[in-house]
PDB file of C-alpha atoms in Angstrom:
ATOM      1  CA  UNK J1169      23.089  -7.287  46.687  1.00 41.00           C
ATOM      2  CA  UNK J1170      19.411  -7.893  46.240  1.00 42.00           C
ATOM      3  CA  UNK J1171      18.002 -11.650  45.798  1.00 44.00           C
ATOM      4  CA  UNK J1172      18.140 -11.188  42.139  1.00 52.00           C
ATOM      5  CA  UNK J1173      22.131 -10.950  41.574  1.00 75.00           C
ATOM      6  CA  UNK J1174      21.875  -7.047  41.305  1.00 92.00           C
ATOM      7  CA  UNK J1175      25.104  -5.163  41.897  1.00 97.00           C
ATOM      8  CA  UNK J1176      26.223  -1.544  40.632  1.00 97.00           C
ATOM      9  CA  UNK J1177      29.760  -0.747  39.540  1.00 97.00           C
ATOM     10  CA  UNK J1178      31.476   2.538  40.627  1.00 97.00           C
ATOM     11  CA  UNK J1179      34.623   3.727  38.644  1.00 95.00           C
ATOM     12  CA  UNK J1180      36.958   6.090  40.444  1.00 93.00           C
ATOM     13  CA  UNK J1181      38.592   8.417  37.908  1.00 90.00           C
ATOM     14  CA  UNK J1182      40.831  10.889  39.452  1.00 84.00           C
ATOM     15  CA  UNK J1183      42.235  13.459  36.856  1.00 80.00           C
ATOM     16  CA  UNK J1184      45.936  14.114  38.047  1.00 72.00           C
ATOM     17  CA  UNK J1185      48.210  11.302  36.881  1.00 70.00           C
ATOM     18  CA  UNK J1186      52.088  11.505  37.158  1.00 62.00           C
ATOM     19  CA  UNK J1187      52.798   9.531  34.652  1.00 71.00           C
ATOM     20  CA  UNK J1188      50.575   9.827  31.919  1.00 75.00           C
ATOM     21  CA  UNK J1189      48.483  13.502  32.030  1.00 80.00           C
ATOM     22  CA  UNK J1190      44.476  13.753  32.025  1.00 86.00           C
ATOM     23  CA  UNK J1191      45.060  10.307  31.906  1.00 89.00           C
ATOM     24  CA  UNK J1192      40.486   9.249  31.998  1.00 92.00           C
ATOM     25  CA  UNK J1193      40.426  11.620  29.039  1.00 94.00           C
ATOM     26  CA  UNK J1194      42.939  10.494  26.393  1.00 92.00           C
ATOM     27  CA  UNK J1195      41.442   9.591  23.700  1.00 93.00           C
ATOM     28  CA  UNK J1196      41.115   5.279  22.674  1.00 94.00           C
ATOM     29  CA  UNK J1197      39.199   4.571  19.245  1.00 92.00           C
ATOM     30  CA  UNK J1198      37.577   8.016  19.106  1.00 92.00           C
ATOM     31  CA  UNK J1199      36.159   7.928  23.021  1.00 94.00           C
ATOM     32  CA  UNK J1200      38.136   9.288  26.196  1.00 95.00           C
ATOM     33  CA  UNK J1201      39.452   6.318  28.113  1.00 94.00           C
ATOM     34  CA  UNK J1202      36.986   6.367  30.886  1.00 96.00           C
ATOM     35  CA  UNK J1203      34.173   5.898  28.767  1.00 97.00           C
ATOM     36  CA  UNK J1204      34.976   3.001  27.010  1.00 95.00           C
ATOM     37  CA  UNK J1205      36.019   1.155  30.994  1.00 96.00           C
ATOM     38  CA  UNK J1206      32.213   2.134  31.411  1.00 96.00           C
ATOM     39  CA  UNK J1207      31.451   0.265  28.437  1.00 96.00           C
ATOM     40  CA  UNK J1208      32.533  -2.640  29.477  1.00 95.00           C
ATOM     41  CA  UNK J1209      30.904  -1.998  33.523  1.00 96.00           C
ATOM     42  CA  UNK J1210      27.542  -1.732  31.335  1.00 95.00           C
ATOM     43  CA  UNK J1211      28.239  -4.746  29.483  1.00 96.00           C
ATOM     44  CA  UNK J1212      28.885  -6.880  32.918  1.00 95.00           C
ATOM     45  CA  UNK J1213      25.118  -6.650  33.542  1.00 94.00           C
ATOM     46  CA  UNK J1214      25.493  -4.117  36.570  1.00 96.00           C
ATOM     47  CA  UNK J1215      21.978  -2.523  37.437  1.00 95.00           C
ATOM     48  CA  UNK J1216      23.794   0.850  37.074  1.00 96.00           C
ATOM     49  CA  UNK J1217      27.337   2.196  36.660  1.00 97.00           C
ATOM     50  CA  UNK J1218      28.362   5.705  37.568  1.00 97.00           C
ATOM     51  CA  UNK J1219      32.206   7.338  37.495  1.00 96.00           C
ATOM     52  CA  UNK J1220      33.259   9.015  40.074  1.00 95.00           C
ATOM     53  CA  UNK J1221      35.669  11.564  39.593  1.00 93.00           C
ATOM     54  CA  UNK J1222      37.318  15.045  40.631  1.00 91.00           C
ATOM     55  CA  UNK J1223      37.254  16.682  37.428  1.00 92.00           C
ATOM     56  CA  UNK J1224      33.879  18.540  35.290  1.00 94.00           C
ATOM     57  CA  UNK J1225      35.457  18.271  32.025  1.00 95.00           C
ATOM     58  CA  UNK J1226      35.746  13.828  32.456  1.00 95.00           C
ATOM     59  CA  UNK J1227      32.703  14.146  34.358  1.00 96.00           C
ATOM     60  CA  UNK J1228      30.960  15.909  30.852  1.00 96.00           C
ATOM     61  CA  UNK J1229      32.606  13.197  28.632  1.00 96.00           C
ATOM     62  CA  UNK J1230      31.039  11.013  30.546  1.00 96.00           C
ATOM     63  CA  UNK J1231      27.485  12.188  29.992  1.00 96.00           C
ATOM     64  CA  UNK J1232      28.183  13.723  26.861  1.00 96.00           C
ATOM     65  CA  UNK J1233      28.779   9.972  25.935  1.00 96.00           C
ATOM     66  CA  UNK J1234      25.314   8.923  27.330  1.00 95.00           C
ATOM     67  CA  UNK J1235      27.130   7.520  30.961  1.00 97.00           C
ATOM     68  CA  UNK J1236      26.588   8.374  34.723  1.00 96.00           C
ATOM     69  CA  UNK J1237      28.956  10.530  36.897  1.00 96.00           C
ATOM     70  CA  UNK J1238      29.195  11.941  40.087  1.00 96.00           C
ATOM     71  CA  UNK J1239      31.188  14.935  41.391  1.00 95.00           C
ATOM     72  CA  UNK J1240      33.544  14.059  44.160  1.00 93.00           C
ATOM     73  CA  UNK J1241      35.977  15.671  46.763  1.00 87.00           C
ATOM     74  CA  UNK J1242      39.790  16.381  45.231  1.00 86.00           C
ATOM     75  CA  UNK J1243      41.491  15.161  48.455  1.00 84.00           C
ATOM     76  CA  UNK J1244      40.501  11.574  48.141  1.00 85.00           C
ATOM     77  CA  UNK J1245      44.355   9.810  48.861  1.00 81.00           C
ATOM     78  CA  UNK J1246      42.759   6.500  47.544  1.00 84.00           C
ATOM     79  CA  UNK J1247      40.123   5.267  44.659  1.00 82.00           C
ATOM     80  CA  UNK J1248      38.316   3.534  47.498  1.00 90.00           C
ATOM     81  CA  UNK J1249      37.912   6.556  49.364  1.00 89.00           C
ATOM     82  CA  UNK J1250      36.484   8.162  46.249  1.00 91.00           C
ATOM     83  CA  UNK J1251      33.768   5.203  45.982  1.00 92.00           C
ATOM     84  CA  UNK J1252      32.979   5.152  49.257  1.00 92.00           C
ATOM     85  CA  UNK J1253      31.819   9.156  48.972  1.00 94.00           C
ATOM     86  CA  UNK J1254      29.840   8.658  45.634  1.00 94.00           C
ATOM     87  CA  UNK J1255      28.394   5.811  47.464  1.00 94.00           C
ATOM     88  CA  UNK J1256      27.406   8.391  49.953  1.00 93.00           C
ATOM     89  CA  UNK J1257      26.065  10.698  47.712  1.00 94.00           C
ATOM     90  CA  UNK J1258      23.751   8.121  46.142  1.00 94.00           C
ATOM     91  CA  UNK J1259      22.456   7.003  48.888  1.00 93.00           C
ATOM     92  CA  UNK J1260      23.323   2.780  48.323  1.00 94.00           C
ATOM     93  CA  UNK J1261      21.891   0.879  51.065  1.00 93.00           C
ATOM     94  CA  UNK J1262      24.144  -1.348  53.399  1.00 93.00           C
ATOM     95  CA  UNK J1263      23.103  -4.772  51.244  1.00 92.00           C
ATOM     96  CA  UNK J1264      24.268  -3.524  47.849  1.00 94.00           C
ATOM     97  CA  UNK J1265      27.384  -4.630  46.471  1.00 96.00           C
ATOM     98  CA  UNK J1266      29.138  -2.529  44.526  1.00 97.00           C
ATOM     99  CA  UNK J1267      32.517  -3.473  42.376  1.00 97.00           C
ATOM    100  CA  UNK J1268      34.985  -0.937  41.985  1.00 96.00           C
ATOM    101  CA  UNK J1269      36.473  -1.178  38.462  1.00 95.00           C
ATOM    102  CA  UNK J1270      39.624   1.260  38.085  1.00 91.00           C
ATOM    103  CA  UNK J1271      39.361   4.257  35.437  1.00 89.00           C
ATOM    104  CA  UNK J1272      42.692   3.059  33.760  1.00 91.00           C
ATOM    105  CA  UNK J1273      41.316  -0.737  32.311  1.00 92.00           C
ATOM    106  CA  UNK J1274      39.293  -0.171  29.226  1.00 94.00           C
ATOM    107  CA  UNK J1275      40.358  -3.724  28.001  1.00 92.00           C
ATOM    108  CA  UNK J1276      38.534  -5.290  31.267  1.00 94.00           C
ATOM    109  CA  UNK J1277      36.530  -8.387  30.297  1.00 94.00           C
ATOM    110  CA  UNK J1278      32.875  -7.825  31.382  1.00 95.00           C
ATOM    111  CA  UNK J1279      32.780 -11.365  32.746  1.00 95.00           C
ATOM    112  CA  UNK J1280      35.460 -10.780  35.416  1.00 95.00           C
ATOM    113  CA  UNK J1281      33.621  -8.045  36.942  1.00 96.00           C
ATOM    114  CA  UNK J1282      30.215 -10.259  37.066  1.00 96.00           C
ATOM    115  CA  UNK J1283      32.329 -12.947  38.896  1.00 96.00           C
ATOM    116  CA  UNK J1284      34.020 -10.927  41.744  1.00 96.00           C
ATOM    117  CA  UNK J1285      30.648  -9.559  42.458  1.00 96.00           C
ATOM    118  CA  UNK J1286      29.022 -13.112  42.109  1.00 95.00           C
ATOM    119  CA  UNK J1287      31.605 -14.055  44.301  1.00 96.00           C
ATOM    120  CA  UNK J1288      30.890 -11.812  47.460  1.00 96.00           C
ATOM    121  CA  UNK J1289      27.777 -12.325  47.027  1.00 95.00           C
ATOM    122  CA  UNK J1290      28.043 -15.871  47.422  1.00 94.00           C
ATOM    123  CA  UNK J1291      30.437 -15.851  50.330  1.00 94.00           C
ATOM    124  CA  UNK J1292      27.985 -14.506  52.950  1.00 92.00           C
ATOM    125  CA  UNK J1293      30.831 -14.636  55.356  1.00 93.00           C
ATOM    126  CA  UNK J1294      33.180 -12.228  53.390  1.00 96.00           C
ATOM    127  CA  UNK J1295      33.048  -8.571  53.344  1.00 95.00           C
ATOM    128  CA  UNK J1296      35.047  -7.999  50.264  1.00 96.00           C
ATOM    129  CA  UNK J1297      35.753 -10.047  46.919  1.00 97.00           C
ATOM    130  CA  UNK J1298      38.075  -9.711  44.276  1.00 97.00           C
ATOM    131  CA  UNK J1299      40.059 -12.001  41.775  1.00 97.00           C
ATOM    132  CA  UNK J1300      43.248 -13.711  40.828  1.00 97.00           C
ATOM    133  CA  UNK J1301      44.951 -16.153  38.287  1.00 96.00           C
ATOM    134  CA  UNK J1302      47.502 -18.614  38.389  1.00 96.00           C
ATOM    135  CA  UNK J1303      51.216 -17.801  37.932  1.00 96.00           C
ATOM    136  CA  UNK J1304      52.781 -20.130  35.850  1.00 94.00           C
ATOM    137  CA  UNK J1305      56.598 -18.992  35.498  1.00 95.00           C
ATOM    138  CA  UNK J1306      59.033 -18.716  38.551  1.00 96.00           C
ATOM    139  CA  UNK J1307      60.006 -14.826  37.473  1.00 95.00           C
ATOM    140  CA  UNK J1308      56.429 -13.471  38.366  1.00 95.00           C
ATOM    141  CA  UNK J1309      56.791 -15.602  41.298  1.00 97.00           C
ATOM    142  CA  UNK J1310      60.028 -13.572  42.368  1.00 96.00           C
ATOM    143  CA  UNK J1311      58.984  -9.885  41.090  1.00 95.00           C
ATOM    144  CA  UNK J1312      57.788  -7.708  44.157  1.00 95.00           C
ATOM    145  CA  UNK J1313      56.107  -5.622  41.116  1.00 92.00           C
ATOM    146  CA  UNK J1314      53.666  -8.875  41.001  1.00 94.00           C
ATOM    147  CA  UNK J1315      51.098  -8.913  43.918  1.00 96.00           C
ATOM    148  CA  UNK J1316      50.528 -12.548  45.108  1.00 97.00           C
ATOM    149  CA  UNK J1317      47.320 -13.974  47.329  1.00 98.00           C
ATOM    150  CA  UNK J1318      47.272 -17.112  49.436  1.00 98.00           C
ATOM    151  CA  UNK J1319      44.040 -19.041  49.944  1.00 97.00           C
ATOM    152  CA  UNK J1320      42.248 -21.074  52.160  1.00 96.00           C
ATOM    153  CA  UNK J1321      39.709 -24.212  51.277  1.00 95.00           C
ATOM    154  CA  UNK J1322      36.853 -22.119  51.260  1.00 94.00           C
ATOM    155  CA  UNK J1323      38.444 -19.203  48.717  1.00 95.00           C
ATOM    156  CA  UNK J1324      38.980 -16.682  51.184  1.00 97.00           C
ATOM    157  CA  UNK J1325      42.539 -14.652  50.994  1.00 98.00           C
ATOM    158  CA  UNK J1326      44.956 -15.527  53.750  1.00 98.00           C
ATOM    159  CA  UNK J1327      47.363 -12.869  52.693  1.00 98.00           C
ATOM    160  CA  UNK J1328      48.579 -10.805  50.316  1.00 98.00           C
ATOM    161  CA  UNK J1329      52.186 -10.103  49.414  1.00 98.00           C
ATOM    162  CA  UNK J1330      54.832  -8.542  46.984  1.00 97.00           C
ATOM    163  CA  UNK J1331      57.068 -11.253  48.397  1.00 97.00           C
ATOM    164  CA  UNK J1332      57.051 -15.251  46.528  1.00 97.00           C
ATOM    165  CA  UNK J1333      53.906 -16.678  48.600  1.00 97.00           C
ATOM    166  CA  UNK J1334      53.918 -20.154  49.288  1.00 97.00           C
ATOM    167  CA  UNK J1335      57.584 -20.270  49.097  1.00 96.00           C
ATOM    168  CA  UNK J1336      58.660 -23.791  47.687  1.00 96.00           C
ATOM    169  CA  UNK J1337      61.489 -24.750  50.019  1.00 95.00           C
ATOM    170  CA  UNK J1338      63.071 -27.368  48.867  1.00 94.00           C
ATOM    171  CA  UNK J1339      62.386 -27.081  45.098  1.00 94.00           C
ATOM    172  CA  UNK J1340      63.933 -23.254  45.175  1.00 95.00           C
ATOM    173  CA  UNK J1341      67.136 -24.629  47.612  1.00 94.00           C
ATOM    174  CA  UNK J1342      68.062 -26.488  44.140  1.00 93.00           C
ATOM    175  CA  UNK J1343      66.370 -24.656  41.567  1.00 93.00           C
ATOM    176  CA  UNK J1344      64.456 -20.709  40.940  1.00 94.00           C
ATOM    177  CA  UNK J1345      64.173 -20.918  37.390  1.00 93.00           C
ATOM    178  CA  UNK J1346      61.041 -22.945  37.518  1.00 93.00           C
ATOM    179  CA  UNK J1347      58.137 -23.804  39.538  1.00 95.00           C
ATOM    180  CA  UNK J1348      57.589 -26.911  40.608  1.00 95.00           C
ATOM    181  CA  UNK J1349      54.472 -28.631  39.682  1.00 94.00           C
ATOM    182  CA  UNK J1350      51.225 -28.004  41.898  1.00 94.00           C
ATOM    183  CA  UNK J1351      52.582 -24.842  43.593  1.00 96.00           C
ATOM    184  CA  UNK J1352      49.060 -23.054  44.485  1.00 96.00           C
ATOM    185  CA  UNK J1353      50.596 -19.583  43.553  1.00 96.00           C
ATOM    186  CA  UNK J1354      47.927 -16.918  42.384  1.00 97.00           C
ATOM    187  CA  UNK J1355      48.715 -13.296  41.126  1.00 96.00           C
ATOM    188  CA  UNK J1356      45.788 -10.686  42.545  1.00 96.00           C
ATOM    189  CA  UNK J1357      43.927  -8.855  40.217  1.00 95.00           C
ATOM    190  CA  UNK J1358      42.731  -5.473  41.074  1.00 91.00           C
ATOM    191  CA  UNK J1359      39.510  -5.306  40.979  1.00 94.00           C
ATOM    192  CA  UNK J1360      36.884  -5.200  44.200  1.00 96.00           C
ATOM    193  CA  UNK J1361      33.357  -6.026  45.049  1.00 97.00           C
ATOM    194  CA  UNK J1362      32.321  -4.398  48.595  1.00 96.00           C
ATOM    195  CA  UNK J1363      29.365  -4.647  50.484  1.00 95.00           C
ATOM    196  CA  UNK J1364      28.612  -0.786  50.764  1.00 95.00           C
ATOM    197  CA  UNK J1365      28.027  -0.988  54.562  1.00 94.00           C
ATOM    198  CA  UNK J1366      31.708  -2.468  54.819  1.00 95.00           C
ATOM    199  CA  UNK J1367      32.684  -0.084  52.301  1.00 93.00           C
ATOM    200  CA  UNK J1368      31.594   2.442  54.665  1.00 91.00           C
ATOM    201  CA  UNK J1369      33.018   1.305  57.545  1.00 93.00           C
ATOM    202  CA  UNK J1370      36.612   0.649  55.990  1.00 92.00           C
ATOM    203  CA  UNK J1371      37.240   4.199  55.265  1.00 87.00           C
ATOM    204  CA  UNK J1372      37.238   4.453  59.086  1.00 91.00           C
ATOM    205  CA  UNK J1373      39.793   1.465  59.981  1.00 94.00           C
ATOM    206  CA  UNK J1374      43.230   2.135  61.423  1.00 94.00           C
ATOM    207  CA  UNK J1375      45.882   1.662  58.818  1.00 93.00           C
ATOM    208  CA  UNK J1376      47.570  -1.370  59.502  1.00 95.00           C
ATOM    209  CA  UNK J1377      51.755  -1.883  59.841  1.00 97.00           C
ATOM    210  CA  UNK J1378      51.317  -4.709  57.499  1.00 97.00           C
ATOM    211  CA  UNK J1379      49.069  -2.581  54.965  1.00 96.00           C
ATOM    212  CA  UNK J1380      52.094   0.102  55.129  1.00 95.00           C
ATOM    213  CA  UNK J1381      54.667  -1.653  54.854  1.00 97.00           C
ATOM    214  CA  UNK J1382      53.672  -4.346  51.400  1.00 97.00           C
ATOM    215  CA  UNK J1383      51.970  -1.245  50.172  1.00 95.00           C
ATOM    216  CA  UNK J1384      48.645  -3.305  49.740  1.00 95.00           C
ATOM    217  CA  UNK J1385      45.689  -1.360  50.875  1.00 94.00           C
ATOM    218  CA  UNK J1386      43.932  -4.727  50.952  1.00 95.00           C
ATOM    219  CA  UNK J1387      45.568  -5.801  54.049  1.00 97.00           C
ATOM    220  CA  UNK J1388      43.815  -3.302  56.211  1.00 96.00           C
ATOM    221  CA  UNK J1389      40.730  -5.163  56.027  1.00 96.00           C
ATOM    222  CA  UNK J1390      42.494  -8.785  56.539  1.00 97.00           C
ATOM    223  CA  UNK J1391      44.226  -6.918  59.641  1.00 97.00           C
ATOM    224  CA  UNK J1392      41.393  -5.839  61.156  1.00 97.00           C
ATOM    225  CA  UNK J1393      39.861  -9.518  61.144  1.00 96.00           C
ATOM    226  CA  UNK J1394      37.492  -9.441  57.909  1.00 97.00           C
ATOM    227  CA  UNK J1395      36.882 -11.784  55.031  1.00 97.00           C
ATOM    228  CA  UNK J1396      37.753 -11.368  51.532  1.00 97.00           C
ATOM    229  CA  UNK J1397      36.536 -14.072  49.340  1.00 97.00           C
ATOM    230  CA  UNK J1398      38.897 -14.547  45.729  1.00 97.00           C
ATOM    231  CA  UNK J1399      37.409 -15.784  42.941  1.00 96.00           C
ATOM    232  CA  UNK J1400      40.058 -17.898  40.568  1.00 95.00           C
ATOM    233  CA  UNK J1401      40.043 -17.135  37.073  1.00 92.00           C
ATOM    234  CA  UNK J1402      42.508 -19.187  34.663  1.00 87.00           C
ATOM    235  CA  UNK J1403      43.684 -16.534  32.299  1.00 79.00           C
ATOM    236  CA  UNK J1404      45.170 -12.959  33.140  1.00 81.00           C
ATOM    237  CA  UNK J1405      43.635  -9.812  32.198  1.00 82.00           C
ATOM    238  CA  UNK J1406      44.710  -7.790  29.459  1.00 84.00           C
ATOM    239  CA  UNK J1407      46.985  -4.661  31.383  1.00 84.00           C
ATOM    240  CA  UNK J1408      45.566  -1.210  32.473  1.00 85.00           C
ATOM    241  CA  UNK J1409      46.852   1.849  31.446  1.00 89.00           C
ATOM    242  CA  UNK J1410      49.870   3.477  33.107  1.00 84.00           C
ATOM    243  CA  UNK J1411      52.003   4.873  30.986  1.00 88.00           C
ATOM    244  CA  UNK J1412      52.306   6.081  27.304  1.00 90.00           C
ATOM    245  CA  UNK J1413      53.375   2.887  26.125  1.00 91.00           C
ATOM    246  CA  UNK J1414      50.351   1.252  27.533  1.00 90.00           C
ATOM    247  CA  UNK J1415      47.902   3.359  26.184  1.00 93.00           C
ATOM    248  CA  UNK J1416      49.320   3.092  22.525  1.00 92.00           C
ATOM    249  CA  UNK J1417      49.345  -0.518  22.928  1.00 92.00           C
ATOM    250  CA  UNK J1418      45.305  -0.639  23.743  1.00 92.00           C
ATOM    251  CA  UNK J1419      44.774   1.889  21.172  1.00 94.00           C
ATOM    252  CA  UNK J1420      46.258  -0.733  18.935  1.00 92.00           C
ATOM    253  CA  UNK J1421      44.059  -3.506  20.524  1.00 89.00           C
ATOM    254  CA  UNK J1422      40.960  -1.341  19.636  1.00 89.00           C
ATOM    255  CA  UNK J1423      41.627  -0.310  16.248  1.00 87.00           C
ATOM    256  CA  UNK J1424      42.553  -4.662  15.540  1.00 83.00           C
ATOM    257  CA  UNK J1425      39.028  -5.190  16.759  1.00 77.00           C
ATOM    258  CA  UNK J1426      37.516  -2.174  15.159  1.00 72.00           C
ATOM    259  CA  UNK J1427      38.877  -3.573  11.599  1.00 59.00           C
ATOM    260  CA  UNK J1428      37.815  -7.247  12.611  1.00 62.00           C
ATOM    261  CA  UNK J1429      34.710  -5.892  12.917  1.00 57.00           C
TER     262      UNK J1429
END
């Protein structure tokens, strides 16, 4: 990130989707899904925001809607893997930061994507940033479905789990219906700011057991000894986009704001 606050936003937007076909493509207010997550990339004040995907026809919505895209390889097993090669291809230098912002949240608030990248770049020490919110009920707590972070004094992550992290002991041995006041419990949000010479390099890292095991790519670079610095946020973002159900629930989002408008 240059002096000036500069940072870029990629957007990984693999075609195949089991659950929900040509998923970047379906159509939300009268634009294909992808475009209107770069929408709100542009609006976060990025320098420049590209998509990166595996696909020409999302890659000529893209453009066709005046956006940025980049060609990349098919065999990609994760959206950081796809970054990291459009990274490549554009030829970032070691000092930018770059925020990866998923193809599948076109009701992403602008805001949160300027604050993870503020974030790293305020953390000199970390090599990654992201976000969470507070939980505030003892069933999100308790879902494995719900990713949880732990943090230190400075806002670095300690870990990340599926498990209930910090576990209150002696409030739960009487009671797991409700949490007891001041538990510091955050739910992760999935969005990342990298520096792009990390970036690089953590394509090349050894998967780690714990990684594996709590399915949380995150923990590769925790394992191997790096920073990640979380930036708190009080409210949660609206959902992405998984399954039918969630995409006819944002289309109903946009055509509310469309009319109130």
């Amino acid at each position: 990130m240059t002096r000036s606050g500069a940072f870029l936003v990629i957007i990984p937007a693999r075609y195949a989707s089991s659950r929900l076909h040509a998923k970047p493509l379906a159509d939300i207010a009268g634009k294909p899904m992808v475009v209107r997550v770069a929408e709100r990339a542009r609006a976060s004040g990025a320098k420049a925001v590209w998509v990166a995907t595996d696909n020409r026809s999302v890659f000529d919505a893209v453009e066709f809607h005046g956006h940025q895209a980049i060609m990349t390889r098919t065999d990609h097993a994760t959206g950081t893997d796809r970054i990291a090669e459009a990274a490549q291809q554009l030829g970032l230098a070691d000092s930018d930061i770059l925020v990866n912002v998923q193809g599948d949240e076109p009701l992403i608030a602008p805001e949160l994507i300027r604050e993870v990248a503020q974030s790293l770049a305020e953390h000199g020490d970390a090599s990654i940033a992201t976000a969470c919110h507070p939980i505030t009920d003892a069933a999100s707590l308790l879902n494995p479905n719900v990713v949880k972070v732990v943090l230190d004094h400075s806002g670095h992550a300690l870990y990340f789990s599926r498990a209930p992290i910090p576990w209150p002991r002696d409030s739960f041995a009487l009671n797991q219906s409700a949490l007891p006041v001041g538990l510091p419990s955050y739910r992760h949000i999935g969005i990342y700011a990298y520096r792009v010479g990390f970036l690089r390099l953590f394509t090349r890292l050894e998967p780690a057991a714990i990684e594996s095991f709590e399915a949380l790519e995150q923990l590769r670079a925790l394992a191997h000894g790096h920073r990640i610095a979380v930036a708190v946020t009080e409210h949660a973002p609206d959902a992405g986009v998984d399954t039918a159900d969630d995409l006819e629930r944002v289309r109903k989002s946009f055509a509310k704001a469309l009319v109130s408008d």
